[in-house]
mmCIF file of C-alpha atoms in Angstrom:
data_model
loop_
_atom_site.group_PDB
_atom_site.id
_atom_site.type_symbol
_atom_site.label_atom_id
_atom_site.label_comp_id
_atom_site.label_asym_id
_atom_site.label_seq_id
_atom_site.Cartn_x
_atom_site.Cartn_y
_atom_site.Cartn_z
ATOM 1 C CA UNK A 1 22.889 -24.295 -2.608
ATOM 2 C CA UNK A 2 19.489 -26.000 -2.276
ATOM 3 C CA UNK A 3 17.796 -26.542 -5.622
ATOM 4 C CA UNK A 4 14.071 -26.885 -6.225
ATOM 5 C CA UNK A 5 12.846 -30.245 -7.425
ATOM 6 C CA UNK A 6 11.344 -30.632 -10.942
ATOM 7 C CA UNK A 7 7.892 -31.086 -9.375
ATOM 8 C CA UNK A 8 8.294 -27.849 -7.414
ATOM 9 C CA UNK A 9 9.445 -26.068 -10.553
ATOM 10 C CA UNK A 10 6.402 -27.242 -12.542
ATOM 11 C CA UNK A 11 4.124 -26.189 -9.685
ATOM 12 C CA UNK A 12 5.719 -22.763 -9.477
ATOM 13 C CA UNK A 13 5.281 -22.240 -13.218
ATOM 14 C CA UNK A 14 1.514 -22.015 -12.707
ATOM 15 C CA UNK A 15 1.681 -19.434 -9.947
ATOM 16 C CA UNK A 16 1.936 -16.285 -12.061
ATOM 17 C CA UNK A 17 -0.659 -17.286 -14.688
ATOM 18 C CA UNK A 18 -3.023 -18.266 -11.887
ATOM 19 C CA UNK A 19 -2.363 -14.986 -10.099
ATOM 20 C CA UNK A 20 -3.008 -12.945 -13.243
ATOM 21 C CA UNK A 21 -6.237 -14.852 -13.826
ATOM 22 C CA UNK A 22 -7.258 -14.045 -10.261
ATOM 23 C CA UNK A 23 -6.560 -10.350 -10.912
ATOM 24 C CA UNK A 24 -8.879 -10.421 -13.921
ATOM 25 C CA UNK A 25 -11.611 -12.265 -12.029
ATOM 26 C CA UNK A 26 -11.454 -9.897 -9.061
ATOM 27 C CA UNK A 27 -11.527 -6.901 -11.407
ATOM 28 C CA UNK A 28 -14.602 -8.240 -13.223
ATOM 29 C CA UNK A 29 -16.351 -8.982 -9.914
ATOM 30 C CA UNK A 30 -15.598 -5.497 -8.596
ATOM 31 C CA UNK A 31 -17.001 -3.886 -11.738
ATOM 32 C CA UNK A 32 -20.170 -5.972 -11.971
ATOM 33 C CA UNK A 33 -21.037 -6.113 -8.255
ATOM 34 C CA UNK A 34 -21.885 -3.209 -5.983
ATOM 35 C CA UNK A 35 -24.447 -1.491 -3.813
ATOM 36 C CA UNK A 36 -26.462 -0.455 -6.868
ATOM 37 C CA UNK A 37 -27.715 -3.486 -8.769
ATOM 38 C CA UNK A 38 -27.066 -2.890 -12.472
ATOM 39 C CA UNK A 39 -27.862 -5.546 -15.098
ATOM 40 C CA UNK A 40 -24.792 -7.096 -16.703
ATOM 41 C CA UNK A 41 -25.946 -5.981 -20.149
ATOM 42 C CA UNK A 42 -26.116 -2.350 -19.003
ATOM 43 C CA UNK A 43 -22.631 -2.609 -17.462
ATOM 44 C CA UNK A 44 -21.217 -4.043 -20.683
ATOM 45 C CA UNK A 45 -22.904 -1.277 -22.649
ATOM 46 C CA UNK A 46 -21.484 1.371 -20.303
ATOM 47 C CA UNK A 47 -17.974 -0.049 -20.680
ATOM 48 C CA UNK A 48 -18.305 0.156 -24.442
ATOM 49 C CA UNK A 49 -19.384 3.805 -24.272
ATOM 50 C CA UNK A 50 -23.103 3.195 -24.630
ATOM 51 C CA UNK A 51 -25.898 2.455 -22.191
ATOM 52 C CA UNK A 52 -27.878 4.768 -19.948
ATOM 53 C CA UNK A 53 -26.298 7.879 -18.437
ATOM 54 C CA UNK A 54 -26.914 6.483 -14.947
ATOM 55 C CA UNK A 55 -25.039 3.258 -15.704
ATOM 56 C CA UNK A 56 -22.153 5.122 -17.328
ATOM 57 C CA UNK A 57 -21.905 7.457 -14.358
ATOM 58 C CA UNK A 58 -21.807 4.630 -11.820
ATOM 59 C CA UNK A 59 -19.390 2.417 -13.751
ATOM 60 C CA UNK A 60 -17.081 4.936 -15.428
ATOM 61 C CA UNK A 61 -17.072 7.712 -12.836
ATOM 62 C CA UNK A 62 -17.480 5.806 -9.555
ATOM 63 C CA UNK A 63 -16.581 2.113 -9.664
ATOM 64 C CA UNK A 64 -13.724 2.064 -12.158
ATOM 65 C CA UNK A 65 -11.704 4.924 -10.627
ATOM 66 C CA UNK A 66 -11.887 3.445 -7.122
ATOM 67 C CA UNK A 67 -10.982 -0.009 -8.477
ATOM 68 C CA UNK A 68 -7.978 1.288 -10.430
ATOM 69 C CA UNK A 69 -6.875 3.440 -7.498
ATOM 70 C CA UNK A 70 -7.169 0.437 -5.195
ATOM 71 C CA UNK A 71 -5.146 -1.791 -7.535
ATOM 72 C CA UNK A 72 -2.344 0.764 -7.794
ATOM 73 C CA UNK A 73 -2.323 1.404 -4.053
ATOM 74 C CA UNK A 74 -2.385 -2.325 -3.297
ATOM 75 C CA UNK A 75 0.638 -2.914 -5.524
ATOM 76 C CA UNK A 76 2.527 -0.075 -3.882
ATOM 77 C CA UNK A 77 1.734 -1.130 -0.310
ATOM 78 C CA UNK A 78 2.673 -4.752 -1.029
ATOM 79 C CA UNK A 79 5.948 -3.959 -2.794
ATOM 80 C CA UNK A 80 6.912 -1.395 -0.152
ATOM 81 C CA UNK A 81 6.317 -3.991 2.567
ATOM 82 C CA UNK A 82 8.409 -6.592 0.730
ATOM 83 C CA UNK A 83 11.313 -4.172 0.266
ATOM 84 C CA UNK A 84 11.242 -3.074 3.899
ATOM 85 C CA UNK A 85 11.057 -6.634 5.207
ATOM 86 C CA UNK A 86 13.969 -7.622 2.991
ATOM 87 C CA UNK A 87 16.430 -4.847 3.792
ATOM 88 C CA UNK A 88 15.644 -4.738 7.513
ATOM 89 C CA UNK A 89 15.510 -8.548 7.733
ATOM 90 C CA UNK A 90 12.438 -8.001 9.881
ATOM 91 C CA UNK A 91 9.356 -10.123 8.993
ATOM 92 C CA UNK A 92 7.103 -7.583 10.744
ATOM 93 C CA UNK A 93 8.319 -4.520 8.832
ATOM 94 C CA UNK A 94 5.749 -2.546 6.859
ATOM 95 C CA UNK A 95 5.118 1.151 6.082
ATOM 96 C CA UNK A 96 3.437 1.771 9.453
ATOM 97 C CA UNK A 97 6.315 0.206 11.394
ATOM 98 C CA UNK A 98 8.789 2.478 9.601
ATOM 99 C CA UNK A 99 6.839 5.645 10.420
ATOM 100 C CA UNK A 100 5.850 6.430 6.821
ATOM 101 C CA UNK A 101 2.116 6.026 7.417
ATOM 102 C CA UNK A 102 2.264 8.098 10.591
ATOM 103 C CA UNK A 103 4.153 10.900 8.822
ATOM 104 C CA UNK A 104 1.504 11.019 6.115
ATOM 105 C CA UNK A 105 -1.252 10.995 8.739
ATOM 106 C CA UNK A 106 0.246 13.936 10.586
ATOM 107 C CA UNK A 107 0.660 16.104 7.483
ATOM 108 C CA UNK A 108 -2.868 15.331 6.259
ATOM 109 C CA UNK A 109 -4.250 16.237 9.680
ATOM 110 C CA UNK A 110 -2.318 19.517 9.756
ATOM 111 C CA UNK A 111 -3.331 20.268 6.172
ATOM 112 C CA UNK A 112 -7.030 19.843 6.878
ATOM 113 C CA UNK A 113 -6.758 21.702 10.161
ATOM 114 C CA UNK A 114 -5.282 24.826 8.598
ATOM 115 C CA UNK A 115 -7.074 24.854 5.251
ATOM 116 C CA UNK A 116 -10.512 23.826 6.482
ATOM 117 C CA UNK A 117 -10.957 24.514 10.160
ATOM 118 C CA UNK A 118 -8.970 27.708 10.590
ATOM 119 C CA UNK A 119 -9.353 29.447 7.232
ATOM 120 C CA UNK A 120 -12.824 28.124 6.391
ATOM 121 C CA UNK A 121 -14.614 27.437 9.699
ATOM 122 C CA UNK A 122 -18.015 27.267 8.022
ATOM 123 C CA UNK A 123 -17.136 24.252 5.883
ATOM 124 C CA UNK A 124 -18.716 20.985 6.971
ATOM 125 C CA UNK A 125 -19.124 18.861 3.848
ATOM 126 C CA UNK A 126 -16.743 16.682 1.926
ATOM 127 C CA UNK A 127 -17.262 18.593 -1.310
ATOM 128 C CA UNK A 128 -16.002 21.837 0.230
ATOM 129 C CA UNK A 129 -12.721 20.359 1.386
ATOM 130 C CA UNK A 130 -9.545 20.711 -0.721
ATOM 131 C CA UNK A 131 -9.462 16.950 -1.243
ATOM 132 C CA UNK A 132 -7.377 17.177 -4.407
ATOM 133 C CA UNK A 133 -4.336 18.220 -2.364
ATOM 134 C CA UNK A 134 -4.568 15.445 0.214
ATOM 135 C CA UNK A 135 -2.448 12.893 -1.716
ATOM 136 C CA UNK A 136 0.356 15.420 -2.150
ATOM 137 C CA UNK A 137 0.198 16.346 1.530
ATOM 138 C CA UNK A 138 0.349 12.694 2.561
ATOM 139 C CA UNK A 139 3.227 12.022 0.170
ATOM 140 C CA UNK A 140 5.248 14.915 1.569
ATOM 141 C CA UNK A 141 4.685 13.764 5.139
ATOM 142 C CA UNK A 142 5.539 10.143 4.435
ATOM 143 C CA UNK A 143 8.745 11.039 2.616
ATOM 144 C CA UNK A 144 9.715 13.491 5.362
ATOM 145 C CA UNK A 145 9.223 10.788 8.002
ATOM 146 C CA UNK A 146 11.300 8.342 5.963
ATOM 147 C CA UNK A 147 14.006 10.978 5.546
ATOM 148 C CA UNK A 148 14.142 11.663 9.288
ATOM 149 C CA UNK A 149 14.417 7.969 10.048
ATOM 150 C CA UNK A 150 17.147 7.552 7.461
ATOM 151 C CA UNK A 151 19.179 10.471 8.795
ATOM 152 C CA UNK A 152 18.942 9.210 12.353
ATOM 153 C CA UNK A 153 19.883 5.695 11.337
ATOM 154 C CA UNK A 154 22.707 7.046 9.145
ATOM 155 C CA UNK A 155 24.277 8.714 12.151
ATOM 156 C CA UNK A 156 23.915 5.440 14.036
ATOM 157 C CA UNK A 157 25.643 3.460 11.235
ATOM 158 C CA UNK A 158 22.462 2.387 9.389
ATOM 159 C CA UNK A 159 22.070 -1.183 10.617
ATOM 160 C CA UNK A 160 18.749 -2.960 9.942
ATOM 161 C CA UNK A 161 17.967 -3.177 13.646
ATOM 162 C CA UNK A 162 18.671 0.489 14.249
ATOM 163 C CA UNK A 163 16.601 1.688 11.328
ATOM 164 C CA UNK A 164 13.691 -0.446 12.545
ATOM 165 C CA UNK A 165 13.966 0.967 16.061
ATOM 166 C CA UNK A 166 14.184 4.504 14.671
ATOM 167 C CA UNK A 167 11.080 3.858 12.605
ATOM 168 C CA UNK A 168 9.129 2.612 15.609
ATOM 169 C CA UNK A 169 10.176 5.556 17.763
ATOM 170 C CA UNK A 170 9.551 8.264 15.159
ATOM 171 C CA UNK A 171 6.288 6.638 14.110
ATOM 172 C CA UNK A 172 5.041 6.615 17.692
ATOM 173 C CA UNK A 173 5.839 10.320 18.125
ATOM 174 C CA UNK A 174 4.190 11.297 14.820
ATOM 175 C CA UNK A 175 1.121 9.203 15.607
ATOM 176 C CA UNK A 176 0.790 10.797 19.035
ATOM 177 C CA UNK A 177 0.997 14.277 17.519
ATOM 178 C CA UNK A 178 -1.645 13.464 14.907
ATOM 179 C CA UNK A 179 -4.026 11.963 17.474
ATOM 180 C CA UNK A 180 -3.474 14.964 19.723
ATOM 181 C CA UNK A 181 -4.447 17.344 16.919
ATOM 182 C CA UNK A 182 -7.497 15.265 16.052
ATOM 183 C CA UNK A 183 -8.618 15.081 19.675
ATOM 184 C CA UNK A 184 -8.242 18.837 20.049
ATOM 185 C CA UNK A 185 -10.016 19.591 16.792
ATOM 186 C CA UNK A 186 -13.434 19.523 18.446
ATOM 187 C CA UNK A 187 -15.433 19.584 15.220
ATOM 188 C CA UNK A 188 -17.957 17.444 13.420
ATOM 189 C CA UNK A 189 -15.550 17.435 10.495
ATOM 190 C CA UNK A 190 -13.366 15.013 12.431
ATOM 191 C CA UNK A 191 -15.296 12.169 10.752
ATOM 192 C CA UNK A 192 -13.568 13.026 7.474
ATOM 193 C CA UNK A 193 -10.164 12.555 9.091
ATOM 194 C CA UNK A 194 -11.290 9.322 10.736
ATOM 195 C CA UNK A 195 -12.531 7.970 7.399
ATOM 196 C CA UNK A 196 -9.147 8.705 5.827
ATOM 197 C CA UNK A 197 -7.320 7.155 8.803
ATOM 198 C CA UNK A 198 -9.264 3.915 8.431
ATOM 199 C CA UNK A 199 -8.019 3.503 4.857
ATOM 200 C CA UNK A 200 -10.779 4.003 2.325
ATOM 201 C CA UNK A 201 -11.422 4.056 -1.402
ATOM 202 C CA UNK A 202 -14.653 6.009 -0.956
ATOM 203 C CA UNK A 203 -15.028 8.941 -3.388
ATOM 204 C CA UNK A 204 -11.732 8.156 -5.108
ATOM 205 C CA UNK A 205 -11.632 9.570 -8.623
ATOM 206 C CA UNK A 206 -9.502 9.268 -11.729
ATOM 207 C CA UNK A 207 -7.350 12.082 -10.290
ATOM 208 C CA UNK A 208 -6.276 9.773 -7.463
ATOM 209 C CA UNK A 209 -5.450 7.008 -9.951
ATOM 210 C CA UNK A 210 -3.430 9.417 -12.091
ATOM 211 C CA UNK A 211 -1.610 10.619 -8.971
ATOM 212 C CA UNK A 212 -0.541 7.053 -8.134
ATOM 213 C CA UNK A 213 0.196 5.846 -11.663
ATOM 214 C CA UNK A 214 3.683 7.420 -12.061
ATOM 215 C CA UNK A 215 4.786 6.010 -8.696
ATOM 216 C CA UNK A 216 3.502 2.549 -9.549
ATOM 217 C CA UNK A 217 5.130 2.501 -12.983
ATOM 218 C CA UNK A 218 8.436 3.876 -11.663
ATOM 219 C CA UNK A 219 8.447 1.434 -8.752
ATOM 220 C CA UNK A 220 7.788 -1.578 -10.981
ATOM 221 C CA UNK A 221 10.365 -0.397 -13.530
ATOM 222 C CA UNK A 222 13.118 -0.175 -10.925
ATOM 223 C CA UNK A 223 12.460 -3.618 -9.415
ATOM 224 C CA UNK A 224 14.469 -5.582 -12.032
ATOM 225 C CA UNK A 225 17.372 -3.184 -11.499
ATOM 226 C CA UNK A 226 17.487 -3.727 -7.754
ATOM 227 C CA UNK A 227 16.790 -7.473 -7.789
ATOM 228 C CA UNK A 228 20.407 -8.567 -7.262
ATOM 229 C CA UNK A 229 21.087 -5.922 -4.562
ATOM 230 C CA UNK A 230 17.825 -6.960 -2.914
ATOM 231 C CA UNK A 231 18.991 -10.578 -2.748
ATOM 232 C CA UNK A 232 22.357 -9.571 -1.271
ATOM 233 C CA UNK A 233 20.808 -7.122 1.208
ATOM 234 C CA UNK A 234 19.276 -10.118 2.963
ATOM 235 C CA UNK A 235 22.818 -10.971 4.088
ATOM 236 C CA UNK A 236 24.983 -9.270 6.677
ATOM 237 C CA UNK A 237 26.735 -6.112 5.482
ATOM 238 C CA UNK A 238 30.183 -7.724 5.518
ATOM 239 C CA UNK A 239 28.987 -10.762 3.560
ATOM 240 C CA UNK A 240 27.143 -8.607 1.016
ATOM 241 C CA UNK A 241 30.235 -6.415 0.587
ATOM 242 C CA UNK A 242 32.325 -9.510 -0.167
ATOM 243 C CA UNK A 243 30.120 -10.027 -3.246
ATOM 244 C CA UNK A 244 30.957 -6.510 -4.421
ATOM 245 C CA UNK A 245 27.773 -4.805 -3.189
ATOM 246 C CA UNK A 246 27.938 -1.178 -2.113
ATOM 247 C CA UNK A 247 25.821 -1.921 0.954
ATOM 248 C CA UNK A 248 25.067 1.594 2.163
ATOM 249 C CA UNK A 249 24.209 2.959 -1.286
ATOM 250 C CA UNK A 250 21.973 0.052 -2.276
ATOM 251 C CA UNK A 251 20.295 -0.020 1.143
ATOM 252 C CA UNK A 252 19.533 3.695 0.790
ATOM 253 C CA UNK A 253 18.177 3.247 -2.744
ATOM 254 C CA UNK A 254 15.820 0.423 -1.767
ATOM 255 C CA UNK A 255 14.690 2.368 1.299
ATOM 256 C CA UNK A 256 13.941 5.414 -0.868
ATOM 257 C CA UNK A 257 11.896 3.344 -3.324
ATOM 258 C CA UNK A 258 9.883 1.717 -0.532
ATOM 259 C CA UNK A 259 9.215 5.036 1.211
ATOM 260 C CA UNK A 260 8.098 6.701 -2.035
ATOM 261 C CA UNK A 261 5.712 3.848 -2.845
ATOM 262 C CA UNK A 262 4.271 3.719 0.659
ATOM 263 C CA UNK A 263 3.991 7.485 1.143
ATOM 264 C CA UNK A 264 2.201 8.091 -2.156
ATOM 265 C CA UNK A 265 -0.220 5.208 -1.509
ATOM 266 C CA UNK A 266 -1.004 6.435 2.004
ATOM 267 C CA UNK A 267 -1.510 9.941 0.665
ATOM 268 C CA UNK A 268 -4.065 8.723 -1.872
ATOM 269 C CA UNK A 269 -6.099 6.174 0.099
ATOM 270 C CA UNK A 270 -5.008 6.412 3.719
ATOM 271 C CA UNK A 271 -3.069 3.819 5.733
ATOM 272 C CA UNK A 272 -4.528 0.490 4.568
ATOM 273 C CA UNK A 273 -2.972 -1.801 7.129
ATOM 274 C CA UNK A 274 -1.824 -5.408 6.766
ATOM 275 C CA UNK A 275 -1.405 -5.272 2.968
ATOM 276 C CA UNK A 276 2.291 -4.424 3.240
ATOM 277 C CA UNK A 277 2.699 -6.957 6.034
ATOM 278 C CA UNK A 278 0.682 -9.979 4.915
ATOM 279 C CA UNK A 279 1.138 -9.968 1.128
ATOM 280 C CA UNK A 280 4.938 -10.503 1.128
ATOM 281 C CA UNK A 281 4.536 -13.432 3.541
ATOM 282 C CA UNK A 282 1.824 -14.941 1.361
ATOM 283 C CA UNK A 283 4.001 -14.505 -1.746
ATOM 284 C CA UNK A 284 6.965 -16.202 -0.063
ATOM 285 C CA UNK A 285 4.758 -19.036 1.118
ATOM 286 C CA UNK A 286 3.440 -19.669 -2.401
ATOM 287 C CA UNK A 287 6.791 -19.206 -4.161
ATOM 288 C CA UNK A 288 8.720 -21.409 -1.747
ATOM 289 C CA UNK A 289 12.350 -21.622 -2.871
ATOM 290 C CA UNK A 290 11.685 -19.701 -6.097
ATOM 291 C CA UNK A 291 12.678 -16.248 -4.843
ATOM 292 C CA UNK A 292 12.429 -14.824 -8.369
ATOM 293 C CA UNK A 293 8.681 -15.330 -8.147
ATOM 294 C CA UNK A 294 8.288 -13.502 -4.843
ATOM 295 C CA UNK A 295 8.335 -9.994 -6.330
ATOM 296 C CA UNK A 296 5.832 -10.584 -9.186
ATOM 297 C CA UNK A 297 3.577 -12.568 -6.842
ATOM 298 C CA UNK A 298 3.697 -9.700 -4.366
ATOM 299 C CA UNK A 299 2.560 -7.309 -7.107
ATOM 300 C CA UNK A 300 -0.283 -9.586 -8.182
ATOM 301 C CA UNK A 301 -1.489 -10.429 -4.681
ATOM 302 C CA UNK A 302 -1.381 -6.778 -3.583
ATOM 303 C CA UNK A 303 -3.737 -5.860 -6.428
ATOM 304 C CA UNK A 304 -6.056 -8.813 -5.767
ATOM 305 C CA UNK A 305 -6.379 -8.398 -1.999
ATOM 306 C CA UNK A 306 -7.153 -4.681 -2.149
ATOM 307 C CA UNK A 307 -9.701 -5.181 -4.940
ATOM 308 C CA UNK A 308 -11.476 -8.019 -3.137
ATOM 309 C CA UNK A 309 -11.231 -6.278 0.241
ATOM 310 C CA UNK A 310 -12.902 -3.173 -1.144
ATOM 311 C CA UNK A 311 -15.577 -5.316 -2.816
ATOM 312 C CA UNK A 312 -16.324 -7.083 0.475
ATOM 313 C CA UNK A 313 -16.617 -3.738 2.253
ATOM 314 C CA UNK A 314 -19.056 -2.454 -0.359
ATOM 315 C CA UNK A 315 -21.227 -5.560 -0.422
ATOM 316 C CA UNK A 316 -21.338 -6.169 3.341
ATOM 317 C CA UNK A 317 -21.684 -2.544 4.390
ATOM 318 C CA UNK A 318 -24.203 -1.565 1.736
ATOM 319 C CA UNK A 319 -24.755 2.158 1.441
ATOM 320 C CA UNK A 320 -22.742 2.654 4.650
ATOM 321 C CA UNK A 321 -19.761 0.806 3.236
ATOM 322 C CA UNK A 322 -17.059 -0.665 5.432
ATOM 323 C CA UNK A 323 -13.659 0.987 4.776
ATOM 324 C CA UNK A 324 -11.180 -1.354 3.191
ATOM 325 C CA UNK A 325 -8.722 -0.732 6.030
ATOM 326 C CA UNK A 326 -11.208 -2.317 8.429
ATOM 327 C CA UNK A 327 -11.716 -5.308 6.120
ATOM 328 C CA UNK A 328 -7.980 -5.939 5.709
ATOM 329 C CA UNK A 329 -7.456 -5.627 9.461
ATOM 330 C CA UNK A 330 -10.168 -8.205 10.210
ATOM 331 C CA UNK A 331 -9.054 -10.643 7.532
ATOM 332 C CA UNK A 332 -5.324 -9.969 7.801
ATOM 333 C CA UNK A 333 -4.794 -11.200 11.347
ATOM 334 C CA UNK A 334 -5.933 -14.824 10.854
ATOM 335 C CA UNK A 335 -4.153 -15.037 7.486
ATOM 336 C CA UNK A 336 -0.913 -13.791 9.015
ATOM 337 C CA UNK A 337 -1.191 -16.184 11.958
ATOM 338 C CA UNK A 338 -1.843 -19.113 9.611
ATOM 339 C CA UNK A 339 1.187 -18.201 7.484
ATOM 340 C CA UNK A 340 3.459 -17.741 10.493
ATOM 341 C CA UNK A 341 2.517 -21.187 11.782
ATOM 342 C CA UNK A 342 3.935 -22.673 8.579
ATOM 343 C CA UNK A 343 7.206 -20.736 8.815
ATOM 344 C CA UNK A 344 9.982 -22.975 10.179
#
């Protein structure tokens, strides 16, 4: 077994404190910076329950809910990507590759089609849409897609390669169906679907944060329990079984956790791409041989990247803000390429 040197151990000891400090800094920046220029004193007063009604409305009712929702979603996307990459032993695995994002997209599209276009053809504004049900619709679709993939792979003996191929195939079919429905919608309200598809924190409220919170807490709580199985699932099934691991059961449990985290996040904020793909690679690169640090670093970096990505979209786009999914796509490609160049 290869051991880390004392210098590497001392260096790794600073990773988590530095990451937590970065979370705090990004959170402060996201609160104090935005399209509307509010003096720092007014923001501090609003956070303490005082200040002008306008400042309290912007900070408490607009900025904070989208920031908290983004942090929770970022954690869930990042952890889901790490779990999927680990159990499939595929460095390119993420919620979209496994069909979870596409399943959520299809159910959200169908939901809006039937509740808005067919039953309420006169609706054309965001406020008239049943937005509160979108996260639940996306969650149901993502979990259904994950369940279909699991059942197909189960019948094919549930190997990592087969489950990846099933995810790609099912995801492609679900994506094609969703795009077909959107193309045939023929309505100005299609822009609402497109905004959701791009991955956005626009108009996210405390209800979205409360929807995600139980999934985030449950997902983080189960991580210590599945740490040892997660380490062994990186090995071949026969090797893992020789260590006493019930391979099929643990594989299924980790897959369920990852699908639940990804599906609920997609349902709340849309498919924010590259977070589930890039963050685990970045965490492994920073942690090096300290695998125990990979999971907490993934949690921290998922929160930081989504918070900063949303802040960049707000500051660069101004009133017509750039969706965070676009920001992560633009910034994610060069980061991923730079990390892959350093992988032996």
